[in-house]
Amino acid sequence: MHRAQRRLLVPAAVAASIALALTGCGASNFGGDSGGEAASEEGPIKIGAVLDITGVGANLGVPEQNTLNMLAEQLNADGGIDGREVELIIKDNQSTEDGAAKATTQLIENDDVDLIIGSSRTGPSLAMRPLVEAAQVPTISVAANAAIVDGSEWVFKTAQNDLVVLERILDDAASKGYTKIALVRDATGFGEGIADIITELGEERGITLTATEAFEPSATDFTAQMTNIRAADADAVIIWGITPSAGLAQAAYVQLGVNKPVYQSHGVANDAFFEAAGPAADGVIAPMGRLLVADELSDDDPQKPVIDQFIADYSEEFGSSPSSFAGHAYDAWLVGTKALESAGTDPEALRDAIESTTDLVGISGIFTMTPENHSGLTADALIMALAEGGRWTLLEE
Amino acid sequence: MIDFLQLTVAGLSQGSVYALLAVGLIATYTVRHVVNIAQGDYATLAGLGSISLVTAGLPLPVAILIALISVTLASVLIERLVISRVKNLTTLVSIILTLGVSTLLQAIMLLIWGAEAKRLPAFPGSDLTLGGVSIRSQELWMLGALVVVGGGVLLFYEKTRWGKALRASAEQPVAARIVGISPAAASVIAFAIAGFVGATAGVVSSPIYLSIWSGGLLLGLKGFVAAVLGGLVSFRAAIVGALLLGIIESYVAGYVASGWKDAVAFFILIIVLIIRPAGLVLRPNAVRV
């Protein structure tokens, strides 16, 4: 009996896998060709995502992955988009530029996706840009640097622009009378150009940049950078990076007794920052979205219901609170699926629909995109938060 | 001057981690001529393991003890299941084999502990400032671990009969067997020692440098560079080399550019291999048993 079953099973399995492989190839060849339009109006809508799930960006990518999986499940449970199921394909770029390029190519060539979300950080997002522009696939990045969408036709993003974040920091610094700022920045794409922006924005506020140090996001020892910053004689210091490195840098900063006020970027808008920085986090000021201070928002804040719902859903599903990066993924999904609902999967129509996003209330802010503005958030999307006792609190302005 | 001393302290504590890993590498090399690429993964494995145990509610010393024993056993298991099965084990084969083991260990760690870096609570003690130079108590623990564990292994190999017997079995396996030293037992003991020192490096450094699944390879390679400075056989030269490496890295990061930090070790490695392939202190056949 057993043997007979097995005898049948093997050829059946082989046949089935060959059949699967054949149909799989056939479908993707069809989809890849220009004649795929008719086919792509039926069957599932395919959304690809390229995220930093392993490597130095894992603190960003993992909650983003959770969020997208959760939202796709919710959407399909509600009947999908126009009755079509949504198929989510998530790929790990391992926090590398070439990993992001490879994953993007696979999504375009093999999976024939209608929309791409990602990457989590600036470097990998910039690596994806020429590929999606050439293939004309609407793409929504969840990373920060404005260069990702500068003059782009097919790329959008949902994280607040670094320019706006720095404006908030420098405004705050100027209001406190600081004139000399030192910068310790991430050595990758996220920190690229930050020194220039500070120099430029600082000029009109009477602030000069006196010292710049860089660190790799994989770094664990910051003694060298902070020793130099201690010698730099600045009124305040900006640490610009993501967790955990920015948190470790903060710990080294306090440990070495630099003793100047610290601003950090929205790259630390998660609880993992407190894990890395420990008690050294106390007193840090950082501009970020409203998600992490949701319980302090006033009831008439238009974002409050959206944020509260998201926190409740996410906490129930994963047993921990979402980070700002989870929020960026939520917003990318929201912007993308709204556009898919109104325009379908034709690439040009979809891009135009994303470009006409108006007053869409998300987690990181209220989005209004235009053909010229593919970022969609203003400085209002940011609040100033203070690190206190292991959590972010809303700073009264 | 304060900056200089500050950088030196940071370099010494980082160097003590490299030194422990170098001791582990030499422990298996002198007995089995195995270059164990997975040596650094023992450190991350012990770090992550003890973090989980602490999270589960165990007191820190107990968690560390269990992690140290487990990783020591894991190293022995690797020796029994992989290393000892290979008939013609050359150094090159050992590198390829243990690279495979390292990749496997990393995959397992990624699956169990996830992609994010984790931190072990700091050991008891308070930070101090000496003349403007701030010293973390954990850095003293790291240096202390090097003195106790690294020094212990060094004395064991160089001063005790057992340690000398281990080395004998590597130099003259047949003769060693005739006088009653089992090469298989010698190999197991060497891997147990390597596992224990690697795990020690992992638990003492985790409170400052964190533990992440992918961190072992680079750590192991830094230890390897230090071990090469000692010609892969001298514990003393490797320990001194590791401390120097840590300090030089720290100076380069402070005075030149932090981006060059990780390149320093490999620059040194290239120079040493070109000029003195047998290491900085020993003549090629200087090992005496």
XYZ file of C-alpha atoms in Angstrom:
686
model
C 0.000 0.000 0.000
C 2.661 2.420 1.064
C 4.945 1.442 -1.728
C 2.187 1.754 -4.304
C 1.410 5.225 -3.042
C 4.992 6.241 -3.233
C 5.314 4.830 -6.724
C 2.501 7.059 -7.810
C 3.596 10.036 -5.830
C 6.991 10.559 -7.383
C 5.942 10.797 -11.032
C 2.928 12.832 -10.019
C 5.107 15.287 -8.175
C 7.532 15.519 -11.076
C 4.716 16.061 -13.532
C 3.108 18.656 -11.327
C 6.317 20.590 -10.871
C 7.035 20.521 -14.602
C 3.532 21.756 -15.278
C 3.936 24.475 -12.703
C 7.278 25.522 -14.103
C 5.897 25.622 -17.618
C 2.814 27.633 -16.769
C 4.870 29.839 -14.532
C 7.318 30.604 -17.308
C 4.537 31.023 -19.812
C 2.666 33.488 -17.671
C 5.685 35.605 -16.899
C 6.793 35.644 -20.515
C 3.355 36.827 -21.461
C 3.302 39.440 -18.763
C 6.765 40.649 -19.629
C 5.790 41.240 -23.232
C 4.068 44.380 -24.361
C 0.887 42.435 -25.079
C 0.385 41.767 -21.372
C -2.130 44.526 -20.803
C -5.217 42.445 -21.386
C -3.898 39.690 -19.129
C -2.926 42.103 -16.360
C -6.457 43.478 -16.130
C -7.467 40.135 -14.676
C -5.964 37.964 -11.987
C -4.313 39.397 -8.910
C -2.872 42.898 -8.732
C 0.812 42.468 -8.003
C 2.600 44.762 -5.583
C 6.315 44.183 -5.097
C 8.304 45.451 -2.129
C 12.073 45.735 -1.706
C 13.019 46.219 1.943
C 16.115 46.218 4.181
C 15.010 43.142 6.102
C 18.494 41.930 7.040
C 21.696 43.935 7.451
C 22.172 47.388 8.912
C 18.671 48.585 7.929
C 16.865 45.708 9.658
C 15.425 47.980 12.347
C 13.601 49.768 9.531
C 12.819 46.918 7.166
C 11.370 44.368 9.582
C 8.489 46.543 10.858
C 7.865 47.651 7.268
C 7.590 44.034 6.194
C 5.192 43.326 9.066
C 3.046 46.306 8.120
C 2.782 45.431 4.440
C 1.922 41.805 5.186
C -0.758 42.900 7.616
C -2.273 45.467 5.257
C -2.299 43.067 2.309
C -4.111 40.503 4.431
C -6.639 43.112 5.588
C -7.240 44.347 2.045
C -7.780 40.851 0.648
C -10.095 39.976 3.521
C -12.147 43.032 2.510
C -12.384 41.808 -1.069
C -9.231 43.295 -2.599
C -9.230 46.149 -5.105
C -12.236 46.187 -7.461
C -12.789 42.523 -6.659
C -9.217 41.634 -7.641
C -6.987 40.025 -5.070
C -3.720 41.772 -4.222
C -0.583 39.670 -4.336
C 2.261 41.077 -2.249
C 5.795 39.973 -3.124
C 8.400 41.109 -0.580
C 12.119 40.849 -1.306
C 15.067 41.416 1.026
C 17.811 43.659 -0.363
C 20.080 42.748 2.606
C 20.610 46.491 3.126
C 22.799 46.688 0.030
C 22.544 48.722 -3.146
C 23.192 45.779 -5.460
C 20.733 43.660 -3.499
C 18.087 46.334 -4.098
C 18.886 46.496 -7.816
C 18.742 42.722 -8.149
C 15.445 42.432 -6.287
C 13.939 45.243 -8.360
C 14.969 43.588 -11.600
C 13.415 40.314 -10.448
C 10.177 42.059 -9.518
C 10.002 43.740 -12.913
C 11.200 40.878 -15.119
C 9.899 37.754 -13.383
C 6.950 38.902 -11.316
C 5.677 41.610 -13.640
C 4.534 43.763 -10.735
C 2.182 46.717 -11.124
C 3.638 48.774 -8.284
C 6.838 48.665 -6.234
C 7.358 49.821 -2.643
C 10.872 50.431 -1.284
C 13.617 50.549 -0.287
C 13.876 51.298 3.429
C 17.029 53.428 3.180
C 18.290 56.076 0.795
C 21.192 54.194 -0.808
C 19.192 51.158 -1.946
C 16.313 53.428 -3.016
C 18.668 55.417 -5.231
C 19.942 52.145 -6.706
C 16.374 51.193 -7.659
C 15.551 54.508 -9.268
C 17.120 54.128 -12.750
C 15.671 50.616 -13.074
C 12.086 51.579 -12.348
C 12.361 54.759 -14.404
C 13.548 52.707 -17.393
C 10.889 50.019 -16.931
C 8.232 52.651 -16.148
C 6.937 51.041 -12.982
C 5.377 53.374 -10.401
C 7.492 53.089 -7.253
C 7.046 54.466 -3.753
C 10.173 54.639 -1.605
C 9.980 54.674 2.185
C 13.386 56.359 2.667
C 14.200 59.974 3.460
C 16.759 61.720 1.239
C 15.136 64.190 -1.165
C 17.459 62.991 -3.960
C 15.273 59.871 -4.279
C 12.454 61.840 -5.893
C 14.308 64.896 -7.201
C 13.098 65.287 -10.793
C 11.808 61.741 -10.933
C 8.979 60.638 -13.181
C 8.065 57.268 -11.679
C 9.423 57.395 -8.112
C 7.550 58.735 -5.100
C 8.306 58.595 -1.389
C 6.453 58.770 1.904
C 9.152 59.512 4.513
C 9.561 63.174 5.419
C 12.293 64.937 3.401
C 15.629 65.398 5.149
C 15.501 69.057 4.104
C 12.325 69.670 6.111
C 13.726 67.752 9.070
C 16.875 69.894 9.101
C 14.800 73.059 8.821
C 12.955 72.072 11.994
C 16.203 71.277 13.804
C 17.932 74.505 12.770
C 14.866 76.606 13.592
C 14.877 75.127 17.066
C 18.632 75.648 17.398
C 18.376 79.272 16.250
C 15.538 79.966 18.685
C 17.793 78.778 21.508
C 20.620 81.029 20.354
C 23.033 78.339 19.195
C 25.478 79.595 16.569
C 27.927 76.730 16.202
C 26.766 73.229 15.244
C 28.807 70.035 14.911
C 27.566 67.116 12.825
C 28.113 63.375 13.213
C 26.523 61.716 10.241
C 25.801 58.351 8.655
C 28.382 57.650 5.925
C 25.817 56.178 3.504
C 23.242 57.836 1.220
C 21.107 58.908 4.194
C 23.875 61.195 5.444
C 25.116 62.280 2.037
C 24.797 66.023 1.456
C 23.559 66.730 4.995
C 26.587 68.910 5.795
C 25.910 71.045 2.697
C 22.255 71.480 3.609
C 23.174 72.558 7.157
C 25.719 75.048 5.845
C 23.160 76.469 3.436
C 20.149 76.560 5.772
C 22.332 77.670 8.675
C 23.554 80.763 6.875
C 20.196 82.562 6.987
C 19.810 81.574 10.667
C 23.271 82.673 11.761
C 24.461 79.126 12.387
C 27.775 77.743 11.182
C 28.858 74.138 10.894
C 32.134 73.775 12.789
C 32.945 70.063 12.518
C 31.755 66.987 10.646
C 32.421 63.352 11.498
C 31.076 60.278 9.720
C 30.273 56.731 10.794
C 29.287 53.514 9.041
C 25.784 52.257 9.930
C 27.439 48.972 10.944
C 29.811 50.735 13.362
C 29.711 49.827 17.045
C 32.481 51.991 18.485
C 32.169 55.779 18.288
C 34.958 56.853 20.605
C 37.000 58.339 17.765
C 34.190 60.474 16.350
C 32.981 61.693 19.735
C 36.502 62.488 20.906
C 36.854 64.793 17.919
C 33.411 66.297 18.494
C 34.331 66.964 22.122
C 37.297 68.967 20.856
C 35.188 70.843 18.284
C 33.655 73.446 20.633
C 30.108 73.639 19.286
C 26.931 74.889 20.972
C 24.953 71.839 19.912
C 25.477 68.606 18.007
C 23.401 66.916 15.331
C 23.697 63.127 15.166
C 22.270 62.020 11.838
C 21.767 58.286 11.419
C 19.479 55.321 11.911
C 19.178 52.848 14.759
C 21.059 51.066 16.137
C 24.179 53.030 15.092
C 22.697 56.428 15.966
C 21.738 55.061 19.378
C 25.220 53.698 20.016
C 26.666 57.028 18.911
C 24.397 58.728 21.441
C 25.631 56.401 24.196
C 29.267 57.140 23.309
C 28.464 60.856 23.207
C 27.190 60.874 26.771
C 29.864 58.454 27.968
C 32.645 60.715 26.714
C 31.109 63.721 28.400
C 30.670 66.032 25.420
C 27.840 67.681 27.346
C 26.171 69.696 24.598
C 22.515 69.437 23.563
C 21.895 66.807 20.886
C 19.497 66.797 17.951
C 18.890 63.570 16.099
C 17.069 62.918 12.828
C 13.783 61.116 12.153
C 16.004 58.058 11.576
C 15.703 57.261 15.290
C 11.912 57.353 15.447
C 11.491 53.907 16.973
C 11.838 52.162 20.300
C 14.996 50.401 19.127
C 16.757 53.748 19.627
C 16.248 53.442 23.367
C 17.506 49.889 23.328
C 20.749 50.996 21.686
C 21.250 54.280 23.550
C 20.011 53.217 26.978
C 19.714 56.022 29.557
C 21.944 58.188 27.311
C 18.879 58.869 25.169
C 17.358 61.232 27.745
C 17.197 64.802 26.522
C 17.634 64.114 22.802
C 15.388 66.214 20.579
C 14.309 64.882 17.196
C 11.748 65.928 14.585
C 9.481 63.035 13.604
C 5.975 62.058 12.596
C 3.138 61.932 15.109
C 3.000 58.144 15.442
C 5.300 57.763 18.448
C 3.523 60.458 20.456
C 0.023 59.355 19.445
C -1.337 59.314 23.005
C -0.457 62.994 23.436
C -2.215 64.215 20.294
C -5.293 66.362 20.697
C -8.592 64.775 19.664
C -9.145 67.222 16.809
C -5.874 66.184 15.130
C -7.014 64.771 11.754
C -4.307 62.092 11.876
C -5.292 60.781 15.303
C -7.971 58.240 14.247
C -5.757 56.824 11.471
C -2.772 56.517 13.776
C -4.755 55.031 16.664
C -6.305 52.403 14.388
C -2.887 51.475 12.966
C -1.302 51.156 16.410
C -4.191 48.969 17.608
C -4.036 46.684 14.556
C -0.259 46.389 14.560
C 0.022 45.771 18.297
C -2.636 43.073 18.146
C -0.935 41.340 15.218
C 2.712 41.527 16.301
C 2.641 42.189 20.055
C 4.738 45.366 19.817
C 4.056 48.970 18.842
C 4.820 50.122 15.312
C 7.778 52.421 14.552
C 7.742 55.474 12.293
C 9.208 53.240 9.583
C 6.187 50.951 9.845
C 4.226 54.169 9.340
C 6.152 55.017 6.160
C 5.266 51.567 4.788
C 1.631 52.098 5.783
C 1.595 55.391 3.901
C 3.220 53.865 0.811
C 0.582 51.143 0.826
C -2.184 53.684 1.364
C -1.036 56.004 -1.438
C -0.431 53.052 -3.769
C -3.667 51.167 -3.182
C -5.809 54.340 -3.338
C -4.290 55.073 -6.736
C -4.794 51.472 -7.884
C -8.441 51.706 -6.848
C -9.073 54.794 -8.932
C -6.808 54.136 -11.919
C -6.274 50.373 -12.214
C -2.959 48.859 -13.189
C -2.072 50.743 -16.362
C 1.344 52.241 -15.456
C 0.750 55.742 -16.799
C -2.719 56.025 -15.332
C -1.437 54.686 -12.024
C 1.401 57.217 -11.898
C -0.982 60.057 -12.726
C -3.299 58.865 -9.977
C -0.473 58.862 -7.424
C 0.538 62.341 -8.593
C -2.986 63.586 -7.965
C -3.090 62.315 -4.375
C -4.654 65.163 -2.403
C -5.132 65.611 1.354
C -4.699 61.910 2.014
C -4.410 61.410 5.761
C -1.620 58.962 6.551
C 0.601 58.066 9.473
C 3.576 60.336 8.703
C 1.450 63.285 7.650
C -1.179 64.482 5.202
C -0.100 63.793 1.613
C -0.619 66.076 -1.345
C 1.413 65.040 -4.372
C 1.830 66.895 -7.677
C 3.807 66.110 -10.842
C 6.574 68.311 -9.405
C 6.304 67.163 -5.798
C 6.667 63.413 -5.413
C 7.179 63.603 -1.674
C 3.934 65.197 -0.652
C 4.658 66.203 2.929
C 5.329 69.656 4.361
C 7.059 70.696 7.564
C 3.673 70.382 9.307
C 4.058 66.618 9.120
C 6.766 66.838 11.751
C 6.532 67.460 15.454
C 9.475 67.922 17.763
C 9.846 65.021 20.168
C 11.904 64.708 23.322
C 13.432 61.449 24.510
C 12.539 60.955 28.146
C 12.550 57.847 30.318
C 12.795 55.420 27.418
C 10.097 56.905 25.186
C 9.395 59.830 22.876
C 7.233 62.630 24.224
C 5.697 65.585 22.437
C 7.742 68.719 22.988
C 5.656 71.850 23.576
C 6.735 74.532 21.177
C 46.674 64.419 25.163
C 43.340 63.497 26.720
C 42.020 62.657 23.268
C 45.046 60.464 22.635
C 44.535 58.541 25.869
C 40.812 58.262 25.195
C 41.464 56.695 21.825
C 44.016 54.371 23.407
C 41.507 53.127 25.985
C 38.921 52.457 23.273
C 41.541 50.669 21.177
C 42.703 48.501 24.055
C 39.205 47.328 24.933
C 38.366 46.568 21.309
C 41.774 44.894 20.951
C 41.076 42.615 23.909
C 38.130 41.147 21.992
C 40.339 40.546 18.952
C 42.924 38.993 21.258
C 40.487 36.467 22.700
C 39.432 35.452 19.206
C 43.081 35.179 18.138
C 43.736 32.894 21.129
C 40.861 30.681 20.000
C 42.189 30.547 16.447
C 45.675 29.613 17.593
C 44.274 26.969 19.967
C 42.870 24.978 17.065
C 45.672 25.814 14.655
C 48.496 24.556 16.863
C 46.729 21.258 17.525
C 44.943 20.557 14.270
C 46.258 23.065 11.683
C 42.671 24.204 11.340
C 41.987 27.869 10.585
C 38.493 28.199 12.006
C 36.571 30.900 10.122
C 33.602 30.274 12.444
C 35.625 31.515 15.455
C 33.927 34.927 15.378
C 30.495 33.325 15.160
C 31.104 31.658 18.527
C 31.208 35.185 19.938
C 27.897 36.301 18.400
C 26.292 32.963 19.265
C 27.239 33.320 22.932
C 26.170 36.980 22.964
C 22.749 36.308 21.450
C 22.241 33.169 23.545
C 22.926 34.934 26.816
C 20.671 37.839 25.771
C 17.787 35.404 25.269
C 18.445 33.746 28.621
C 18.517 37.102 30.403
C 15.286 38.100 28.647
C 13.788 34.801 29.822
C 14.455 35.946 33.383
C 17.694 34.211 34.335
C 20.243 36.201 36.358
C 23.121 37.567 34.255
C 25.906 35.290 35.646
C 23.788 32.163 35.166
C 22.839 33.181 31.621
C 26.468 33.832 30.763
C 27.588 30.533 32.254
C 25.001 28.569 30.269
C 25.935 30.437 27.083
C 29.641 29.743 27.611
C 29.024 26.022 28.185
C 26.623 25.725 25.245
C 28.972 27.377 22.778
C 31.872 25.252 24.048
C 29.748 22.157 23.417
C 28.696 23.497 20.011
C 32.352 23.903 19.068
C 33.081 20.316 20.135
C 30.051 19.159 18.158
C 31.352 20.950 15.075
C 34.695 19.195 15.542
C 33.018 15.767 15.879
C 30.463 16.175 13.092
C 32.483 18.108 10.510
C 36.204 18.490 11.146
C 36.961 14.949 12.316
C 35.068 13.381 9.392
C 37.368 14.783 6.758
C 40.137 12.398 5.779
C 42.791 14.699 4.354
C 42.318 17.842 6.349
C 44.681 20.513 5.062
C 44.570 24.099 6.264
C 42.931 25.173 3.017
C 40.217 22.519 3.338
C 39.642 23.630 6.934
C 39.125 27.212 5.805
C 36.539 26.198 3.219
C 34.819 23.818 5.647
C 34.591 26.289 8.487
C 33.450 29.037 6.120
C 30.527 26.724 5.402
C 29.987 26.174 9.121
C 30.113 29.934 9.684
C 27.478 30.570 7.000
C 25.280 27.848 8.487
C 25.622 29.270 12.002
C 24.756 32.754 10.726
C 21.644 31.462 8.975
C 20.539 29.691 12.160
C 21.159 32.824 14.235
C 19.221 34.964 11.740
C 16.259 32.587 11.937
C 16.262 32.335 15.734
C 17.151 35.867 16.805
C 16.075 37.919 13.813
C 17.970 40.579 11.920
C 18.270 43.255 14.574
C 21.252 43.905 16.821
C 20.678 43.113 20.505
C 22.445 44.131 23.678
C 23.330 42.211 26.826
C 22.920 44.242 30.047
C 26.191 45.727 31.279
C 28.102 43.775 33.911
C 28.127 45.187 37.443
C 30.456 48.121 38.059
C 30.429 51.852 37.564
C 32.067 53.943 34.877
C 34.911 56.199 35.927
C 36.734 59.238 34.641
C 40.493 59.445 35.111
C 41.967 62.850 34.327
C 39.369 63.558 31.659
C 39.574 60.090 30.117
C 36.319 58.265 30.526
C 36.502 54.523 31.039
C 33.463 52.283 30.926
C 33.369 49.550 33.549
C 32.525 47.110 30.767
C 35.847 47.953 29.107
C 37.591 46.840 32.280
C 35.593 43.599 32.182
C 36.780 43.060 28.615
C 40.410 43.588 29.529
C 39.929 41.438 32.637
C 38.467 38.620 30.545
C 41.513 38.742 28.312
C 43.874 38.532 31.283
C 42.014 35.680 32.988
C 40.752 33.566 30.084
C 43.358 34.441 27.446
C 46.167 34.263 29.981
C 44.788 30.997 31.329
C 44.805 29.361 27.906
C 48.319 30.660 27.275
C 49.634 29.183 30.528
C 47.793 25.922 29.891
C 49.421 25.451 26.491
C 52.883 26.664 27.376
C 53.363 25.529 30.947
C 51.298 22.418 31.652
C 52.038 18.846 30.565
C 48.572 18.583 29.076
C 49.043 21.660 27.002
C 52.391 20.492 25.731
C 50.881 17.103 24.934
C 48.243 18.834 22.797
C 50.914 20.547 20.767
C 52.920 17.332 20.533
C 50.023 15.567 18.905
C 50.019 18.190 16.187
C 53.757 18.081 15.514
C 54.240 14.323 15.748
C 50.877 12.529 15.684
C 52.315 9.029 15.454
C 54.913 9.544 18.155
C 52.291 11.228 20.347
C 49.999 8.258 19.973
C 52.822 5.897 20.926
C 53.372 7.734 24.185
C 49.670 7.692 24.908
C 48.231 10.957 23.573
C 45.097 10.468 21.542
C 44.958 12.889 18.575
C 41.168 12.718 18.612
C 41.007 13.770 22.255
C 43.561 16.499 21.623
C 41.432 17.854 18.798
C 38.280 17.866 20.933
C 40.052 19.701 23.745
C 41.426 22.291 21.313
C 37.955 22.979 19.907
C 36.468 23.170 23.384
C 39.058 25.812 24.279
C 38.362 27.717 21.046
C 34.635 27.635 21.744
C 35.096 28.841 25.303
C 37.372 31.813 24.506
C 35.214 32.812 21.528
C 32.103 32.726 23.715
C 33.905 34.762 26.389
C 34.743 37.426 23.814
C 31.082 37.502 22.794
C 29.528 37.924 26.223
C 31.961 40.547 27.536
C 31.711 42.707 24.405
C 27.942 42.470 23.831
C 27.001 45.216 26.351
C 29.074 47.753 24.375
C 29.304 46.469 20.822
C 25.969 44.591 20.662
C 25.413 41.181 19.123
C 24.073 40.716 15.629
C 23.840 37.506 13.588
C 26.157 38.769 10.854
C 28.844 40.244 13.099
C 31.022 37.154 13.534
C 32.866 37.054 10.247
C 34.520 40.459 10.525
C 35.354 39.871 14.197
C 36.869 36.502 13.349
C 38.915 38.006 10.539
C 40.292 40.693 12.860
C 41.264 37.928 15.275
C 42.848 36.090 12.374
C 44.958 39.103 11.445
C 46.204 39.263 15.035
C 46.906 35.532 15.010
C 48.899 35.872 11.803
C 51.066 38.482 13.497
C 52.054 35.652 15.830
C 52.697 33.282 12.940
C 49.506 31.439 13.988
C 51.410 29.672 16.762
C 52.460 32.257 19.358
C 49.758 33.195 21.842
C 51.839 36.021 23.306
C 52.593 37.631 19.948
C 48.967 37.317 18.891
C 47.680 38.974 22.076
C 50.148 41.850 21.742
C 49.298 42.074 18.038
C 45.570 42.170 18.739
C 45.917 44.979 21.288
C 48.115 46.925 18.863
C 45.580 46.362 16.093
C 42.776 47.714 18.271
C 44.805 50.786 19.195
C 45.916 51.495 15.620
C 42.325 51.161 14.404
C 41.245 53.637 17.056
C 43.956 56.178 16.132
C 43.149 55.867 12.438
C 39.454 56.435 13.133
C 40.235 59.430 15.349
C 43.037 61.144 13.484
C 42.548 60.106 9.860
C 38.984 59.091 9.002
C 36.601 56.616 10.585
C 35.938 55.036 7.195
C 39.470 53.620 7.165
C 39.041 51.831 10.495
C 38.156 48.379 9.204
C 40.649 48.546 6.355
C 43.612 48.918 8.719
C 43.601 45.279 9.808
C 43.713 43.978 6.280
C 46.349 46.461 5.233
C 48.499 45.176 8.083
C 47.737 41.592 7.066
C 48.908 42.184 3.510
C 52.113 43.864 4.648
C 52.919 41.076 7.118
C 52.237 38.322 4.609
C 54.521 39.977 2.079
C 57.381 40.829 4.398
C 57.277 38.178 7.121
C 54.918 35.356 6.175
C 55.914 33.372 9.276
C 54.734 36.084 11.648
C 56.496 38.924 13.368
C 58.306 37.108 16.156
C 59.073 33.549 15.251
C 61.298 31.719 12.876
C 59.237 29.164 10.899
C 60.407 26.170 12.958
C 60.629 27.842 16.285
C 57.916 25.764 17.932
C 59.505 23.511 20.489
C 57.605 20.835 22.289
